[in-house]
């Protein structure tokens, strides 16, 4: 096929896509409550794949998958990542469910089939036009990001004990701590019981 | 290369717009009134509330020593105190994400004796 024909086809596809986006915006505004269409999801994944440098994709994790490194990654994830991704990687959180596009369930194949290098690159550089920030300027060393890669690989096998430990490392504000204390007191026999369904839970 | 760049650019255009929105879980706090295979009824201070139990529901028991430990549905009984973090569904039902509970016996043991 001639180069001119390819560009023409591409132009038509782009015009249709722009029309679709315009219709979507007119129909539901720029609300983040919507769920991306399968077309958007497919194009986003393709775009991300194309944008990742092939050299980064081939990187292998230099951090040994020891119990200690895995725990470091787990607690780091609980402190910095779980607010969007949830301790279990399901992304069933206030932040995660409110984003557009919503972050993926890290336990599923769509994430797990990415190479270690791809996961590392995404943690370090973030993903533009999503809620995923770049952490390379925040982590004290690249080792922190590699330990997170170890933990993401472990997510599908996360145990209940590990999840309970992570809950202690989740960042919480004064209201959340007070609410948690009231609930613990209730479970330990305190009376009267707090009002039901009176609070919003943020994780 | 130009074709690839164009495709990449317009893919990002399609994805533009990141806005935070509010999502939440509800807390159901009370004692187990009724138990079924896939739902529980909780007696709360303001009436009875039904909560669905699903495969992804996690169970945590708080013992008399106040230590939280993993548990399973079979450990949950009528009369137990529960704090359920539940997701509201579009059909107005609640689906339990986490059930934290203490057994009636453990609660009695943790109360100071007169």
PDB file of C-alpha atoms in Angstrom:
ATOM      1  CA  UNK A   1       0.000   0.000   0.000  1.00  0.00           C
ATOM      2  CA  UNK A   2       1.229   3.479  -0.897  1.00  0.00           C
ATOM      3  CA  UNK A   3       2.345   5.807   1.861  1.00  0.00           C
ATOM      4  CA  UNK A   4      -0.250   8.412   0.782  1.00  0.00           C
ATOM      5  CA  UNK A   5      -3.073   5.865   1.061  1.00  0.00           C
ATOM      6  CA  UNK A   6      -1.925   4.843   4.561  1.00  0.00           C
ATOM      7  CA  UNK A   7      -1.923   8.466   5.699  1.00  0.00           C
ATOM      8  CA  UNK A   8      -5.383   9.021   4.187  1.00  0.00           C
ATOM      9  CA  UNK A   9      -6.803   5.970   5.976  1.00  0.00           C
ATOM     10  CA  UNK A  10      -5.150   7.070   9.191  1.00  0.00           C
ATOM     11  CA  UNK A  11      -6.616  10.552   8.777  1.00  0.00           C
ATOM     12  CA  UNK A  12     -10.113   9.138   8.327  1.00  0.00           C
ATOM     13  CA  UNK A  13      -9.672   6.947  11.417  1.00  0.00           C
ATOM     14  CA  UNK A  14      -8.466   9.959  13.402  1.00  0.00           C
ATOM     15  CA  UNK A  15     -11.406  12.105  12.234  1.00  0.00           C
ATOM     16  CA  UNK A  16     -13.855   9.379  13.236  1.00  0.00           C
ATOM     17  CA  UNK A  17     -12.088   9.103  16.608  1.00  0.00           C
ATOM     18  CA  UNK A  18     -12.245  12.873  17.147  1.00  0.00           C
ATOM     19  CA  UNK A  19     -15.943  12.818  16.240  1.00  0.00           C
ATOM     20  CA  UNK A  20     -16.463  10.008  18.716  1.00  0.00           C
ATOM     21  CA  UNK A  21     -14.632  11.906  21.467  1.00  0.00           C
ATOM     22  CA  UNK A  22     -16.566  15.107  20.678  1.00  0.00           C
ATOM     23  CA  UNK A  23     -19.859  13.216  20.854  1.00  0.00           C
ATOM     24  CA  UNK A  24     -18.751  11.579  24.104  1.00  0.00           C
ATOM     25  CA  UNK A  25     -17.833  14.966  25.663  1.00  0.00           C
ATOM     26  CA  UNK A  26     -21.099  16.548  24.525  1.00  0.00           C
ATOM     27  CA  UNK A  27     -23.017  13.593  25.881  1.00  0.00           C
ATOM     28  CA  UNK A  28     -21.397  13.262  29.302  1.00  0.00           C
ATOM     29  CA  UNK A  29     -19.033  16.221  29.612  1.00  0.00           C
ATOM     30  CA  UNK A  30     -15.603  15.574  31.015  1.00  0.00           C
ATOM     31  CA  UNK A  31     -16.858  13.560  33.968  1.00  0.00           C
ATOM     32  CA  UNK A  32     -14.424  10.949  35.246  1.00  0.00           C
ATOM     33  CA  UNK A  33     -17.308   8.778  36.426  1.00  0.00           C
ATOM     34  CA  UNK A  34     -17.641   7.139  33.029  1.00  0.00           C
ATOM     35  CA  UNK A  35     -15.911   3.912  32.100  1.00  0.00           C
ATOM     36  CA  UNK A  36     -13.566   4.077  29.093  1.00  0.00           C
ATOM     37  CA  UNK A  37     -14.878   2.320  26.019  1.00  0.00           C
ATOM     38  CA  UNK A  38     -13.130  -0.810  24.803  1.00  0.00           C
ATOM     39  CA  UNK A  39     -11.791   1.285  21.893  1.00  0.00           C
ATOM     40  CA  UNK A  40     -10.155   3.732  24.303  1.00  0.00           C
ATOM     41  CA  UNK A  41      -8.751   0.911  26.427  1.00  0.00           C
ATOM     42  CA  UNK A  42      -7.330  -0.827  23.369  1.00  0.00           C
ATOM     43  CA  UNK A  43      -5.793   2.378  22.007  1.00  0.00           C
ATOM     44  CA  UNK A  44      -4.392   3.352  25.402  1.00  0.00           C
ATOM     45  CA  UNK A  45      -2.660   0.010  25.796  1.00  0.00           C
ATOM     46  CA  UNK A  46      -1.286   0.156  22.276  1.00  0.00           C
ATOM     47  CA  UNK A  47      -0.078   3.717  22.869  1.00  0.00           C
ATOM     48  CA  UNK A  48       1.582   2.764  26.135  1.00  0.00           C
ATOM     49  CA  UNK A  49       3.238  -0.212  24.509  1.00  0.00           C
ATOM     50  CA  UNK A  50       4.537   1.957  21.666  1.00  0.00           C
ATOM     51  CA  UNK A  51       5.749   4.645  24.033  1.00  0.00           C
ATOM     52  CA  UNK A  52       7.813   2.315  26.200  1.00  0.00           C
ATOM     53  CA  UNK A  53      11.443   2.239  25.086  1.00  0.00           C
ATOM     54  CA  UNK A  54      12.376  -1.251  23.942  1.00  0.00           C
ATOM     55  CA  UNK A  55      15.580  -1.087  26.013  1.00  0.00           C
ATOM     56  CA  UNK A  56      13.512  -0.522  29.161  1.00  0.00           C
ATOM     57  CA  UNK A  57      11.268  -3.437  28.271  1.00  0.00           C
ATOM     58  CA  UNK A  58      14.233  -5.801  28.261  1.00  0.00           C
ATOM     59  CA  UNK A  59      15.493  -4.818  31.729  1.00  0.00           C
ATOM     60  CA  UNK A  60      15.548  -7.560  34.337  1.00  0.00           C
ATOM     61  CA  UNK A  61      15.015  -7.107  38.058  1.00  0.00           C
ATOM     62  CA  UNK A  62      18.415  -6.813  39.798  1.00  0.00           C
ATOM     63  CA  UNK A  63      16.812  -7.173  43.238  1.00  0.00           C
ATOM     64  CA  UNK A  64      16.742 -10.688  44.653  1.00  0.00           C
ATOM     65  CA  UNK A  65      13.279 -11.987  45.480  1.00  0.00           C
ATOM     66  CA  UNK A  66      14.131 -12.528  49.149  1.00  0.00           C
ATOM     67  CA  UNK A  67      11.584 -12.390  51.960  1.00  0.00           C
ATOM     68  CA  UNK A  68      13.134  -9.152  53.218  1.00  0.00           C
ATOM     69  CA  UNK A  69      13.038  -7.391  49.826  1.00  0.00           C
ATOM     70  CA  UNK A  70       9.493  -8.566  49.234  1.00  0.00           C
ATOM     71  CA  UNK A  71       8.439  -7.168  52.613  1.00  0.00           C
ATOM     72  CA  UNK A  72      10.163  -3.852  51.838  1.00  0.00           C
ATOM     73  CA  UNK A  73       8.223  -3.656  48.585  1.00  0.00           C
ATOM     74  CA  UNK A  74       4.972  -4.641  50.301  1.00  0.00           C
ATOM     75  CA  UNK A  75       5.202  -1.985  53.011  1.00  0.00           C
ATOM     76  CA  UNK A  76       6.334   0.653  50.511  1.00  0.00           C
ATOM     77  CA  UNK A  77       3.318  -0.226  48.368  1.00  0.00           C
ATOM     78  CA  UNK A  78       1.016   0.041  51.414  1.00  0.00           C
ATOM     79  CA  UNK A  79       2.389   3.488  52.237  1.00  0.00           C
ATOM     80  CA  UNK A  80       2.572   5.029  48.751  1.00  0.00           C
ATOM     81  CA  UNK A  81       0.559   3.026  46.220  1.00  0.00           C
ATOM     82  CA  UNK A  82      -2.377   1.481  48.070  1.00  0.00           C
ATOM     83  CA  UNK A  83      -4.308   4.758  48.250  1.00  0.00           C
ATOM     84  CA  UNK A  84      -5.136   4.230  44.532  1.00  0.00           C
ATOM     85  CA  UNK A  85      -4.305   0.574  43.902  1.00  0.00           C
ATOM     86  CA  UNK A  86      -5.530  -0.912  47.213  1.00  0.00           C
ATOM     87  CA  UNK A  87      -3.421  -3.220  49.351  1.00  0.00           C
ATOM     88  CA  UNK A  88      -4.468  -6.174  47.214  1.00  0.00           C
ATOM     89  CA  UNK A  89      -3.893  -4.417  43.883  1.00  0.00           C
ATOM     90  CA  UNK A  90      -7.588  -4.568  42.991  1.00  0.00           C
ATOM     91  CA  UNK A  91      -7.793  -0.736  42.735  1.00  0.00           C
ATOM     92  CA  UNK A  92     -11.151  -0.920  44.542  1.00  0.00           C
ATOM     93  CA  UNK A  93     -10.442   2.313  46.421  1.00  0.00           C
ATOM     94  CA  UNK A  94     -11.939   5.792  46.555  1.00  0.00           C
ATOM     95  CA  UNK A  95      -9.108   7.193  44.433  1.00  0.00           C
ATOM     96  CA  UNK A  96      -8.857   4.233  42.063  1.00  0.00           C
ATOM     97  CA  UNK A  97     -12.561   4.028  41.338  1.00  0.00           C
ATOM     98  CA  UNK A  98     -12.722   7.796  40.768  1.00  0.00           C
ATOM     99  CA  UNK A  99     -10.007   7.994  38.131  1.00  0.00           C
ATOM    100  CA  UNK A 100     -10.470   8.122  34.374  1.00  0.00           C
ATOM    101  CA  UNK A 101      -9.155   5.838  33.123  1.00  0.00           C
ATOM    102  CA  UNK A 102      -9.428   3.623  36.181  1.00  0.00           C
ATOM    103  CA  UNK A 103      -6.162   1.922  37.121  1.00  0.00           C
ATOM    104  CA  UNK A 104      -6.008  -1.739  36.136  1.00  0.00           C
ATOM    105  CA  UNK A 105      -6.398  -4.636  38.563  1.00  0.00           C
ATOM    106  CA  UNK A 106      -2.703  -5.384  39.088  1.00  0.00           C
ATOM    107  CA  UNK A 107      -3.392  -9.041  39.821  1.00  0.00           C
ATOM    108  CA  UNK A 108      -4.773  -9.746  36.364  1.00  0.00           C
ATOM    109  CA  UNK A 109      -2.965 -10.852  33.225  1.00  0.00           C
ATOM    110  CA  UNK A 110      -3.088  -7.423  31.585  1.00  0.00           C
ATOM    111  CA  UNK A 111      -0.563  -6.205  34.177  1.00  0.00           C
ATOM    112  CA  UNK A 112       1.134  -9.465  35.087  1.00  0.00           C
ATOM    113  CA  UNK A 113       2.096 -10.164  31.471  1.00  0.00           C
ATOM    114  CA  UNK A 114       4.126  -6.945  31.305  1.00  0.00           C
ATOM    115  CA  UNK A 115       7.852  -7.530  31.645  1.00  0.00           C
ATOM    116  CA  UNK A 116       9.702  -6.535  34.831  1.00  0.00           C
ATOM    117  CA  UNK A 117      11.328  -3.755  32.820  1.00  0.00           C
ATOM    118  CA  UNK A 118       7.960  -2.402  31.679  1.00  0.00           C
ATOM    119  CA  UNK A 119       6.601  -2.359  35.237  1.00  0.00           C
ATOM    120  CA  UNK A 120       9.777  -0.656  36.454  1.00  0.00           C
ATOM    121  CA  UNK A 121       9.590   1.967  33.692  1.00  0.00           C
ATOM    122  CA  UNK A 122       5.941   2.755  34.466  1.00  0.00           C
ATOM    123  CA  UNK A 123       6.710   3.164  38.199  1.00  0.00           C
ATOM    124  CA  UNK A 124       9.694   5.388  37.470  1.00  0.00           C
ATOM    125  CA  UNK A 125       8.151   7.500  34.684  1.00  0.00           C
ATOM    126  CA  UNK A 126       4.405   7.334  35.248  1.00  0.00           C
ATOM    127  CA  UNK A 127       1.834   7.249  32.461  1.00  0.00           C
ATOM    128  CA  UNK A 128       0.769  10.525  30.894  1.00  0.00           C
ATOM    129  CA  UNK A 129      -2.995  11.310  30.777  1.00  0.00           C
ATOM    130  CA  UNK A 130      -3.714   8.821  33.563  1.00  0.00           C
ATOM    131  CA  UNK A 131      -3.489   9.159  37.338  1.00  0.00           C
ATOM    132  CA  UNK A 132      -0.155   7.277  37.432  1.00  0.00           C
ATOM    133  CA  UNK A 133       2.588   9.653  38.592  1.00  0.00           C
ATOM    134  CA  UNK A 134       6.326   9.330  37.974  1.00  0.00           C
ATOM    135  CA  UNK A 135       8.135   8.191  41.117  1.00  0.00           C
ATOM    136  CA  UNK A 136      11.736   8.435  39.953  1.00  0.00           C
ATOM    137  CA  UNK A 137      12.084  11.851  41.601  1.00  0.00           C
ATOM    138  CA  UNK A 138      10.547  10.588  44.850  1.00  0.00           C
ATOM    139  CA  UNK A 139      12.175   7.215  45.411  1.00  0.00           C
ATOM    140  CA  UNK A 140      15.508   7.342  47.169  1.00  0.00           C
ATOM    141  CA  UNK A 141      16.919   4.826  44.708  1.00  0.00           C
ATOM    142  CA  UNK A 142      15.870   2.685  41.761  1.00  0.00           C
ATOM    143  CA  UNK A 143      16.024  -0.253  44.140  1.00  0.00           C
ATOM    144  CA  UNK A 144      12.754   0.957  45.710  1.00  0.00           C
ATOM    145  CA  UNK A 145      11.004   0.676  42.339  1.00  0.00           C
ATOM    146  CA  UNK A 146      12.490  -2.762  41.666  1.00  0.00           C
ATOM    147  CA  UNK A 147      11.237  -3.959  45.057  1.00  0.00           C
ATOM    148  CA  UNK A 148       7.778  -2.717  44.059  1.00  0.00           C
ATOM    149  CA  UNK A 149       8.058  -4.784  40.880  1.00  0.00           C
ATOM    150  CA  UNK A 150       8.794  -7.828  43.075  1.00  0.00           C
ATOM    151  CA  UNK A 151       5.713  -7.103  45.135  1.00  0.00           C
ATOM    152  CA  UNK A 152       3.455  -6.550  42.098  1.00  0.00           C
ATOM    153  CA  UNK A 153       4.495 -10.020  40.901  1.00  0.00           C
ATOM    154  CA  UNK A 154       3.527 -11.372  44.326  1.00  0.00           C
ATOM    155  CA  UNK A 155       0.080  -9.678  44.415  1.00  0.00           C
ATOM    156  CA  UNK A 156      -1.912 -12.622  43.012  1.00  0.00           C
ATOM    157  CA  UNK A 157      -0.614 -14.706  45.950  1.00  0.00           C
ATOM    158  CA  UNK A 158      -1.022 -12.040  48.651  1.00  0.00           C
ATOM    159  CA  UNK A 159      -1.939 -13.684  51.956  1.00  0.00           C
ATOM    160  CA  UNK A 160      -4.437 -12.412  54.507  1.00  0.00           C
ATOM    161  CA  UNK A 161      -1.635 -12.006  57.061  1.00  0.00           C
ATOM    162  CA  UNK A 162       0.308  -9.798  54.640  1.00  0.00           C
ATOM    163  CA  UNK A 163      -2.790  -7.696  53.943  1.00  0.00           C
ATOM    164  CA  UNK A 164      -3.441  -7.202  57.667  1.00  0.00           C
ATOM    165  CA  UNK A 165       0.163  -6.066  58.124  1.00  0.00           C
ATOM    166  CA  UNK A 166      -0.173  -3.650  55.193  1.00  0.00           C
ATOM    167  CA  UNK A 167      -3.232  -2.005  56.758  1.00  0.00           C
ATOM    168  CA  UNK A 168      -0.994  -0.749  59.564  1.00  0.00           C
ATOM    169  CA  UNK A 169       1.165   1.075  57.018  1.00  0.00           C
ATOM    170  CA  UNK A 170      -1.635   2.728  55.023  1.00  0.00           C
ATOM    171  CA  UNK A 171      -1.564   6.511  55.409  1.00  0.00           C
ATOM    172  CA  UNK A 172      -4.540   7.699  57.465  1.00  0.00           C
ATOM    173  CA  UNK A 173      -5.819  11.069  58.591  1.00  0.00           C
ATOM    174  CA  UNK A 174      -7.088  11.910  62.089  1.00  0.00           C
ATOM    175  CA  UNK A 175     -10.729  11.170  61.141  1.00  0.00           C
ATOM    176  CA  UNK A 176      -9.855   7.756  59.738  1.00  0.00           C
ATOM    177  CA  UNK A 177      -7.805   6.907  62.836  1.00  0.00           C
ATOM    178  CA  UNK A 178     -10.633   7.946  65.143  1.00  0.00           C
ATOM    179  CA  UNK A 179     -13.116   5.944  63.094  1.00  0.00           C
ATOM    180  CA  UNK A 180     -10.811   2.916  63.202  1.00  0.00           C
ATOM    181  CA  UNK A 181     -10.430   3.259  66.971  1.00  0.00           C
ATOM    182  CA  UNK A 182     -14.210   3.383  67.445  1.00  0.00           C
ATOM    183  CA  UNK A 183     -14.618   0.256  65.353  1.00  0.00           C
ATOM    184  CA  UNK A 184     -11.883  -1.580  67.262  1.00  0.00           C
ATOM    185  CA  UNK A 185     -13.457  -0.529  70.563  1.00  0.00           C
ATOM    186  CA  UNK A 186     -16.807  -1.816  69.360  1.00  0.00           C
ATOM    187  CA  UNK A 187     -15.307  -5.182  68.398  1.00  0.00           C
ATOM    188  CA  UNK A 188     -13.659  -5.357  71.794  1.00  0.00           C
ATOM    189  CA  UNK A 189     -16.964  -4.965  73.613  1.00  0.00           C
ATOM    190  CA  UNK A 190     -17.412  -1.211  74.000  1.00  0.00           C
ATOM    191  CA  UNK A 191     -20.958   0.201  74.073  1.00  0.00           C
ATOM    192  CA  UNK A 192     -22.884   1.916  72.674  1.00  0.00           C
ATOM    193  CA  UNK A 193     -22.290   0.850  69.086  1.00  0.00           C
ATOM    194  CA  UNK A 194     -21.474   3.591  66.594  1.00  0.00           C
ATOM    195  CA  UNK A 195     -24.236   4.514  64.157  1.00  0.00           C
ATOM    196  CA  UNK A 196     -24.415   2.190  61.159  1.00  0.00           C
ATOM    197  CA  UNK A 197     -23.330   3.275  57.696  1.00  0.00           C
ATOM    198  CA  UNK A 198     -22.379   6.649  59.047  1.00  0.00           C
ATOM    199  CA  UNK A 199     -18.914   6.916  57.592  1.00  0.00           C
ATOM    200  CA  UNK A 200     -17.262   6.694  54.249  1.00  0.00           C
ATOM    201  CA  UNK A 201     -14.354   4.324  54.011  1.00  0.00           C
ATOM    202  CA  UNK A 202     -11.475   5.484  51.875  1.00  0.00           C
ATOM    203  CA  UNK A 203      -9.750   2.224  51.044  1.00  0.00           C
TER     204      UNK A 203
ATOM    205  CA  UNK B   1       7.980   6.970  12.134  1.00  0.00           C
ATOM    206  CA  UNK B   2       5.643   9.899  11.357  1.00  0.00           C
ATOM    207  CA  UNK B   3       2.672   7.520  11.120  1.00  0.00           C
ATOM    208  CA  UNK B   4       3.610   6.002  14.469  1.00  0.00           C
ATOM    209  CA  UNK B   5       3.947   9.410  16.101  1.00  0.00           C
ATOM    210  CA  UNK B   6       0.559  10.495  14.724  1.00  0.00           C
ATOM    211  CA  UNK B   7      -1.114   7.354  16.058  1.00  0.00           C
ATOM    212  CA  UNK B   8       0.515   7.889  19.443  1.00  0.00           C
ATOM    213  CA  UNK B   9      -0.514  11.544  19.618  1.00  0.00           C
ATOM    214  CA  UNK B  10      -4.154  10.907  18.804  1.00  0.00           C
ATOM    215  CA  UNK B  11      -4.268   7.978  21.207  1.00  0.00           C
ATOM    216  CA  UNK B  12      -3.266  10.365  23.967  1.00  0.00           C
ATOM    217  CA  UNK B  13      -5.889  12.879  22.798  1.00  0.00           C
ATOM    218  CA  UNK B  14      -8.486  10.178  23.336  1.00  0.00           C
ATOM    219  CA  UNK B  15      -7.244   9.629  26.849  1.00  0.00           C
ATOM    220  CA  UNK B  16      -7.070  13.274  27.904  1.00  0.00           C
ATOM    221  CA  UNK B  17      -8.871  14.316  31.056  1.00  0.00           C
ATOM    222  CA  UNK B  18      -7.886  13.085  34.477  1.00  0.00           C
ATOM    223  CA  UNK B  19     -10.257  14.181  37.224  1.00  0.00           C
ATOM    224  CA  UNK B  20     -10.551  12.808  40.719  1.00  0.00           C
ATOM    225  CA  UNK B  21     -14.013  11.744  41.746  1.00  0.00           C
ATOM    226  CA  UNK B  22     -15.469  10.408  44.931  1.00  0.00           C
ATOM    227  CA  UNK B  23     -16.082   6.747  45.526  1.00  0.00           C
ATOM    228  CA  UNK B  24     -16.709   5.127  48.858  1.00  0.00           C
ATOM    229  CA  UNK B  25     -17.438   2.126  50.982  1.00  0.00           C
ATOM    230  CA  UNK B  26     -20.073   1.996  53.677  1.00  0.00           C
ATOM    231  CA  UNK B  27     -19.499   0.714  57.158  1.00  0.00           C
ATOM    232  CA  UNK B  28     -22.078  -1.592  58.643  1.00  0.00           C
ATOM    233  CA  UNK B  29     -21.545  -1.972  62.377  1.00  0.00           C
ATOM    234  CA  UNK B  30     -23.521  -4.256  64.650  1.00  0.00           C
ATOM    235  CA  UNK B  31     -24.103  -7.891  65.560  1.00  0.00           C
ATOM    236  CA  UNK B  32     -24.864 -10.778  63.228  1.00  0.00           C
ATOM    237  CA  UNK B  33     -28.592 -11.443  63.359  1.00  0.00           C
ATOM    238  CA  UNK B  34     -28.934 -13.977  60.575  1.00  0.00           C
ATOM    239  CA  UNK B  35     -26.488 -15.903  58.428  1.00  0.00           C
ATOM    240  CA  UNK B  36     -26.846 -17.383  54.998  1.00  0.00           C
ATOM    241  CA  UNK B  37     -24.397 -18.938  52.557  1.00  0.00           C
ATOM    242  CA  UNK B  38     -24.051 -15.737  50.572  1.00  0.00           C
ATOM    243  CA  UNK B  39     -25.407 -12.985  52.830  1.00  0.00           C
ATOM    244  CA  UNK B  40     -25.630 -11.844  56.420  1.00  0.00           C
ATOM    245  CA  UNK B  41     -28.143  -9.691  58.239  1.00  0.00           C
ATOM    246  CA  UNK B  42     -26.587  -7.278  60.701  1.00  0.00           C
ATOM    247  CA  UNK B  43     -28.562  -5.814  63.597  1.00  0.00           C
ATOM    248  CA  UNK B  44     -27.378  -2.220  63.827  1.00  0.00           C
ATOM    249  CA  UNK B  45     -28.402   0.637  66.092  1.00  0.00           C
ATOM    250  CA  UNK B  46     -30.785   1.794  63.381  1.00  0.00           C
ATOM    251  CA  UNK B  47     -32.282  -1.485  62.196  1.00  0.00           C
ATOM    252  CA  UNK B  48     -31.349  -4.578  60.248  1.00  0.00           C
ATOM    253  CA  UNK B  49     -29.067  -4.369  57.222  1.00  0.00           C
ATOM    254  CA  UNK B  50     -28.469  -7.134  54.667  1.00  0.00           C
ATOM    255  CA  UNK B  51     -24.983  -7.484  53.209  1.00  0.00           C
ATOM    256  CA  UNK B  52     -23.996  -9.856  50.416  1.00  0.00           C
ATOM    257  CA  UNK B  53     -20.925 -12.048  50.813  1.00  0.00           C
ATOM    258  CA  UNK B  54     -18.922 -12.745  47.667  1.00  0.00           C
ATOM    259  CA  UNK B  55     -15.849 -14.746  46.706  1.00  0.00           C
ATOM    260  CA  UNK B  56     -13.628 -11.691  47.133  1.00  0.00           C
ATOM    261  CA  UNK B  57     -14.872 -10.924  50.663  1.00  0.00           C
ATOM    262  CA  UNK B  58     -12.077 -11.149  53.205  1.00  0.00           C
ATOM    263  CA  UNK B  59     -12.617 -12.106  56.836  1.00  0.00           C
ATOM    264  CA  UNK B  60     -10.585 -10.892  59.797  1.00  0.00           C
ATOM    265  CA  UNK B  61     -11.215 -11.997  63.353  1.00  0.00           C
ATOM    266  CA  UNK B  62     -10.158  -9.905  66.328  1.00  0.00           C
ATOM    267  CA  UNK B  63      -9.494 -12.189  69.287  1.00  0.00           C
ATOM    268  CA  UNK B  64      -9.742 -11.547  73.007  1.00  0.00           C
ATOM    269  CA  UNK B  65      -6.058 -10.525  72.824  1.00  0.00           C
ATOM    270  CA  UNK B  66      -7.164  -7.748  70.392  1.00  0.00           C
ATOM    271  CA  UNK B  67      -4.922  -9.161  67.672  1.00  0.00           C
ATOM    272  CA  UNK B  68      -6.365  -9.294  64.135  1.00  0.00           C
ATOM    273  CA  UNK B  69      -5.968 -12.591  62.319  1.00  0.00           C
ATOM    274  CA  UNK B  70      -7.180 -13.966  58.978  1.00  0.00           C
ATOM    275  CA  UNK B  71     -10.415 -15.928  59.225  1.00  0.00           C
ATOM    276  CA  UNK B  72     -13.012 -17.577  56.988  1.00  0.00           C
ATOM    277  CA  UNK B  73     -16.761 -17.447  56.590  1.00  0.00           C
ATOM    278  CA  UNK B  74     -17.189 -20.602  58.699  1.00  0.00           C
ATOM    279  CA  UNK B  75     -15.690 -18.730  61.686  1.00  0.00           C
ATOM    280  CA  UNK B  76     -18.511 -16.167  61.616  1.00  0.00           C
ATOM    281  CA  UNK B  77     -21.571 -16.886  63.777  1.00  0.00           C
ATOM    282  CA  UNK B  78     -24.868 -15.344  64.814  1.00  0.00           C
ATOM    283  CA  UNK B  79     -24.244 -12.983  67.741  1.00  0.00           C
ATOM    284  CA  UNK B  80     -20.743 -11.970  66.662  1.00  0.00           C
ATOM    285  CA  UNK B  81     -19.909  -8.266  66.559  1.00  0.00           C
ATOM    286  CA  UNK B  82     -18.992  -7.134  63.045  1.00  0.00           C
ATOM    287  CA  UNK B  83     -17.625  -4.132  61.208  1.00  0.00           C
ATOM    288  CA  UNK B  84     -18.292  -4.668  57.509  1.00  0.00           C
ATOM    289  CA  UNK B  85     -16.768  -2.469  54.832  1.00  0.00           C
ATOM    290  CA  UNK B  86     -19.232  -2.827  51.991  1.00  0.00           C
ATOM    291  CA  UNK B  87     -19.478  -1.547  48.443  1.00  0.00           C
ATOM    292  CA  UNK B  88     -22.872  -0.067  47.483  1.00  0.00           C
ATOM    293  CA  UNK B  89     -24.098  -1.614  44.229  1.00  0.00           C
ATOM    294  CA  UNK B  90     -26.337   0.016  41.593  1.00  0.00           C
ATOM    295  CA  UNK B  91     -29.263  -2.217  42.655  1.00  0.00           C
ATOM    296  CA  UNK B  92     -29.048  -0.657  46.176  1.00  0.00           C
ATOM    297  CA  UNK B  93     -27.544  -3.777  47.711  1.00  0.00           C
ATOM    298  CA  UNK B  94     -24.341  -3.856  49.735  1.00  0.00           C
ATOM    299  CA  UNK B  95     -21.468  -6.193  48.892  1.00  0.00           C
ATOM    300  CA  UNK B  96     -18.938  -6.964  51.617  1.00  0.00           C
ATOM    301  CA  UNK B  97     -15.310  -6.246  50.791  1.00  0.00           C
ATOM    302  CA  UNK B  98     -14.071  -6.924  54.319  1.00  0.00           C
ATOM    303  CA  UNK B  99     -15.774  -8.451  57.342  1.00  0.00           C
ATOM    304  CA  UNK B 100     -13.954  -7.742  60.589  1.00  0.00           C
ATOM    305  CA  UNK B 101     -15.489  -9.489  63.556  1.00  0.00           C
ATOM    306  CA  UNK B 102     -15.055 -10.659  67.116  1.00  0.00           C
ATOM    307  CA  UNK B 103     -16.822 -13.699  68.448  1.00  0.00           C
ATOM    308  CA  UNK B 104     -19.458 -13.258  71.134  1.00  0.00           C
ATOM    309  CA  UNK B 105     -17.289 -15.325  73.497  1.00  0.00           C
ATOM    310  CA  UNK B 106     -14.186 -13.242  72.835  1.00  0.00           C
ATOM    311  CA  UNK B 107     -16.114 -10.023  73.368  1.00  0.00           C
ATOM    312  CA  UNK B 108     -17.435 -11.289  76.709  1.00  0.00           C
ATOM    313  CA  UNK B 109     -13.932 -12.349  77.754  1.00  0.00           C
ATOM    314  CA  UNK B 110     -12.470  -8.929  76.924  1.00  0.00           C
ATOM    315  CA  UNK B 111     -15.008  -7.067  79.090  1.00  0.00           C
ATOM    316  CA  UNK B 112     -13.761  -6.176  82.572  1.00  0.00           C
ATOM    317  CA  UNK B 113     -15.395  -8.251  85.288  1.00  0.00           C
ATOM    318  CA  UNK B 114     -17.417  -6.406  87.960  1.00  0.00           C
TER     319      UNK B 114
END
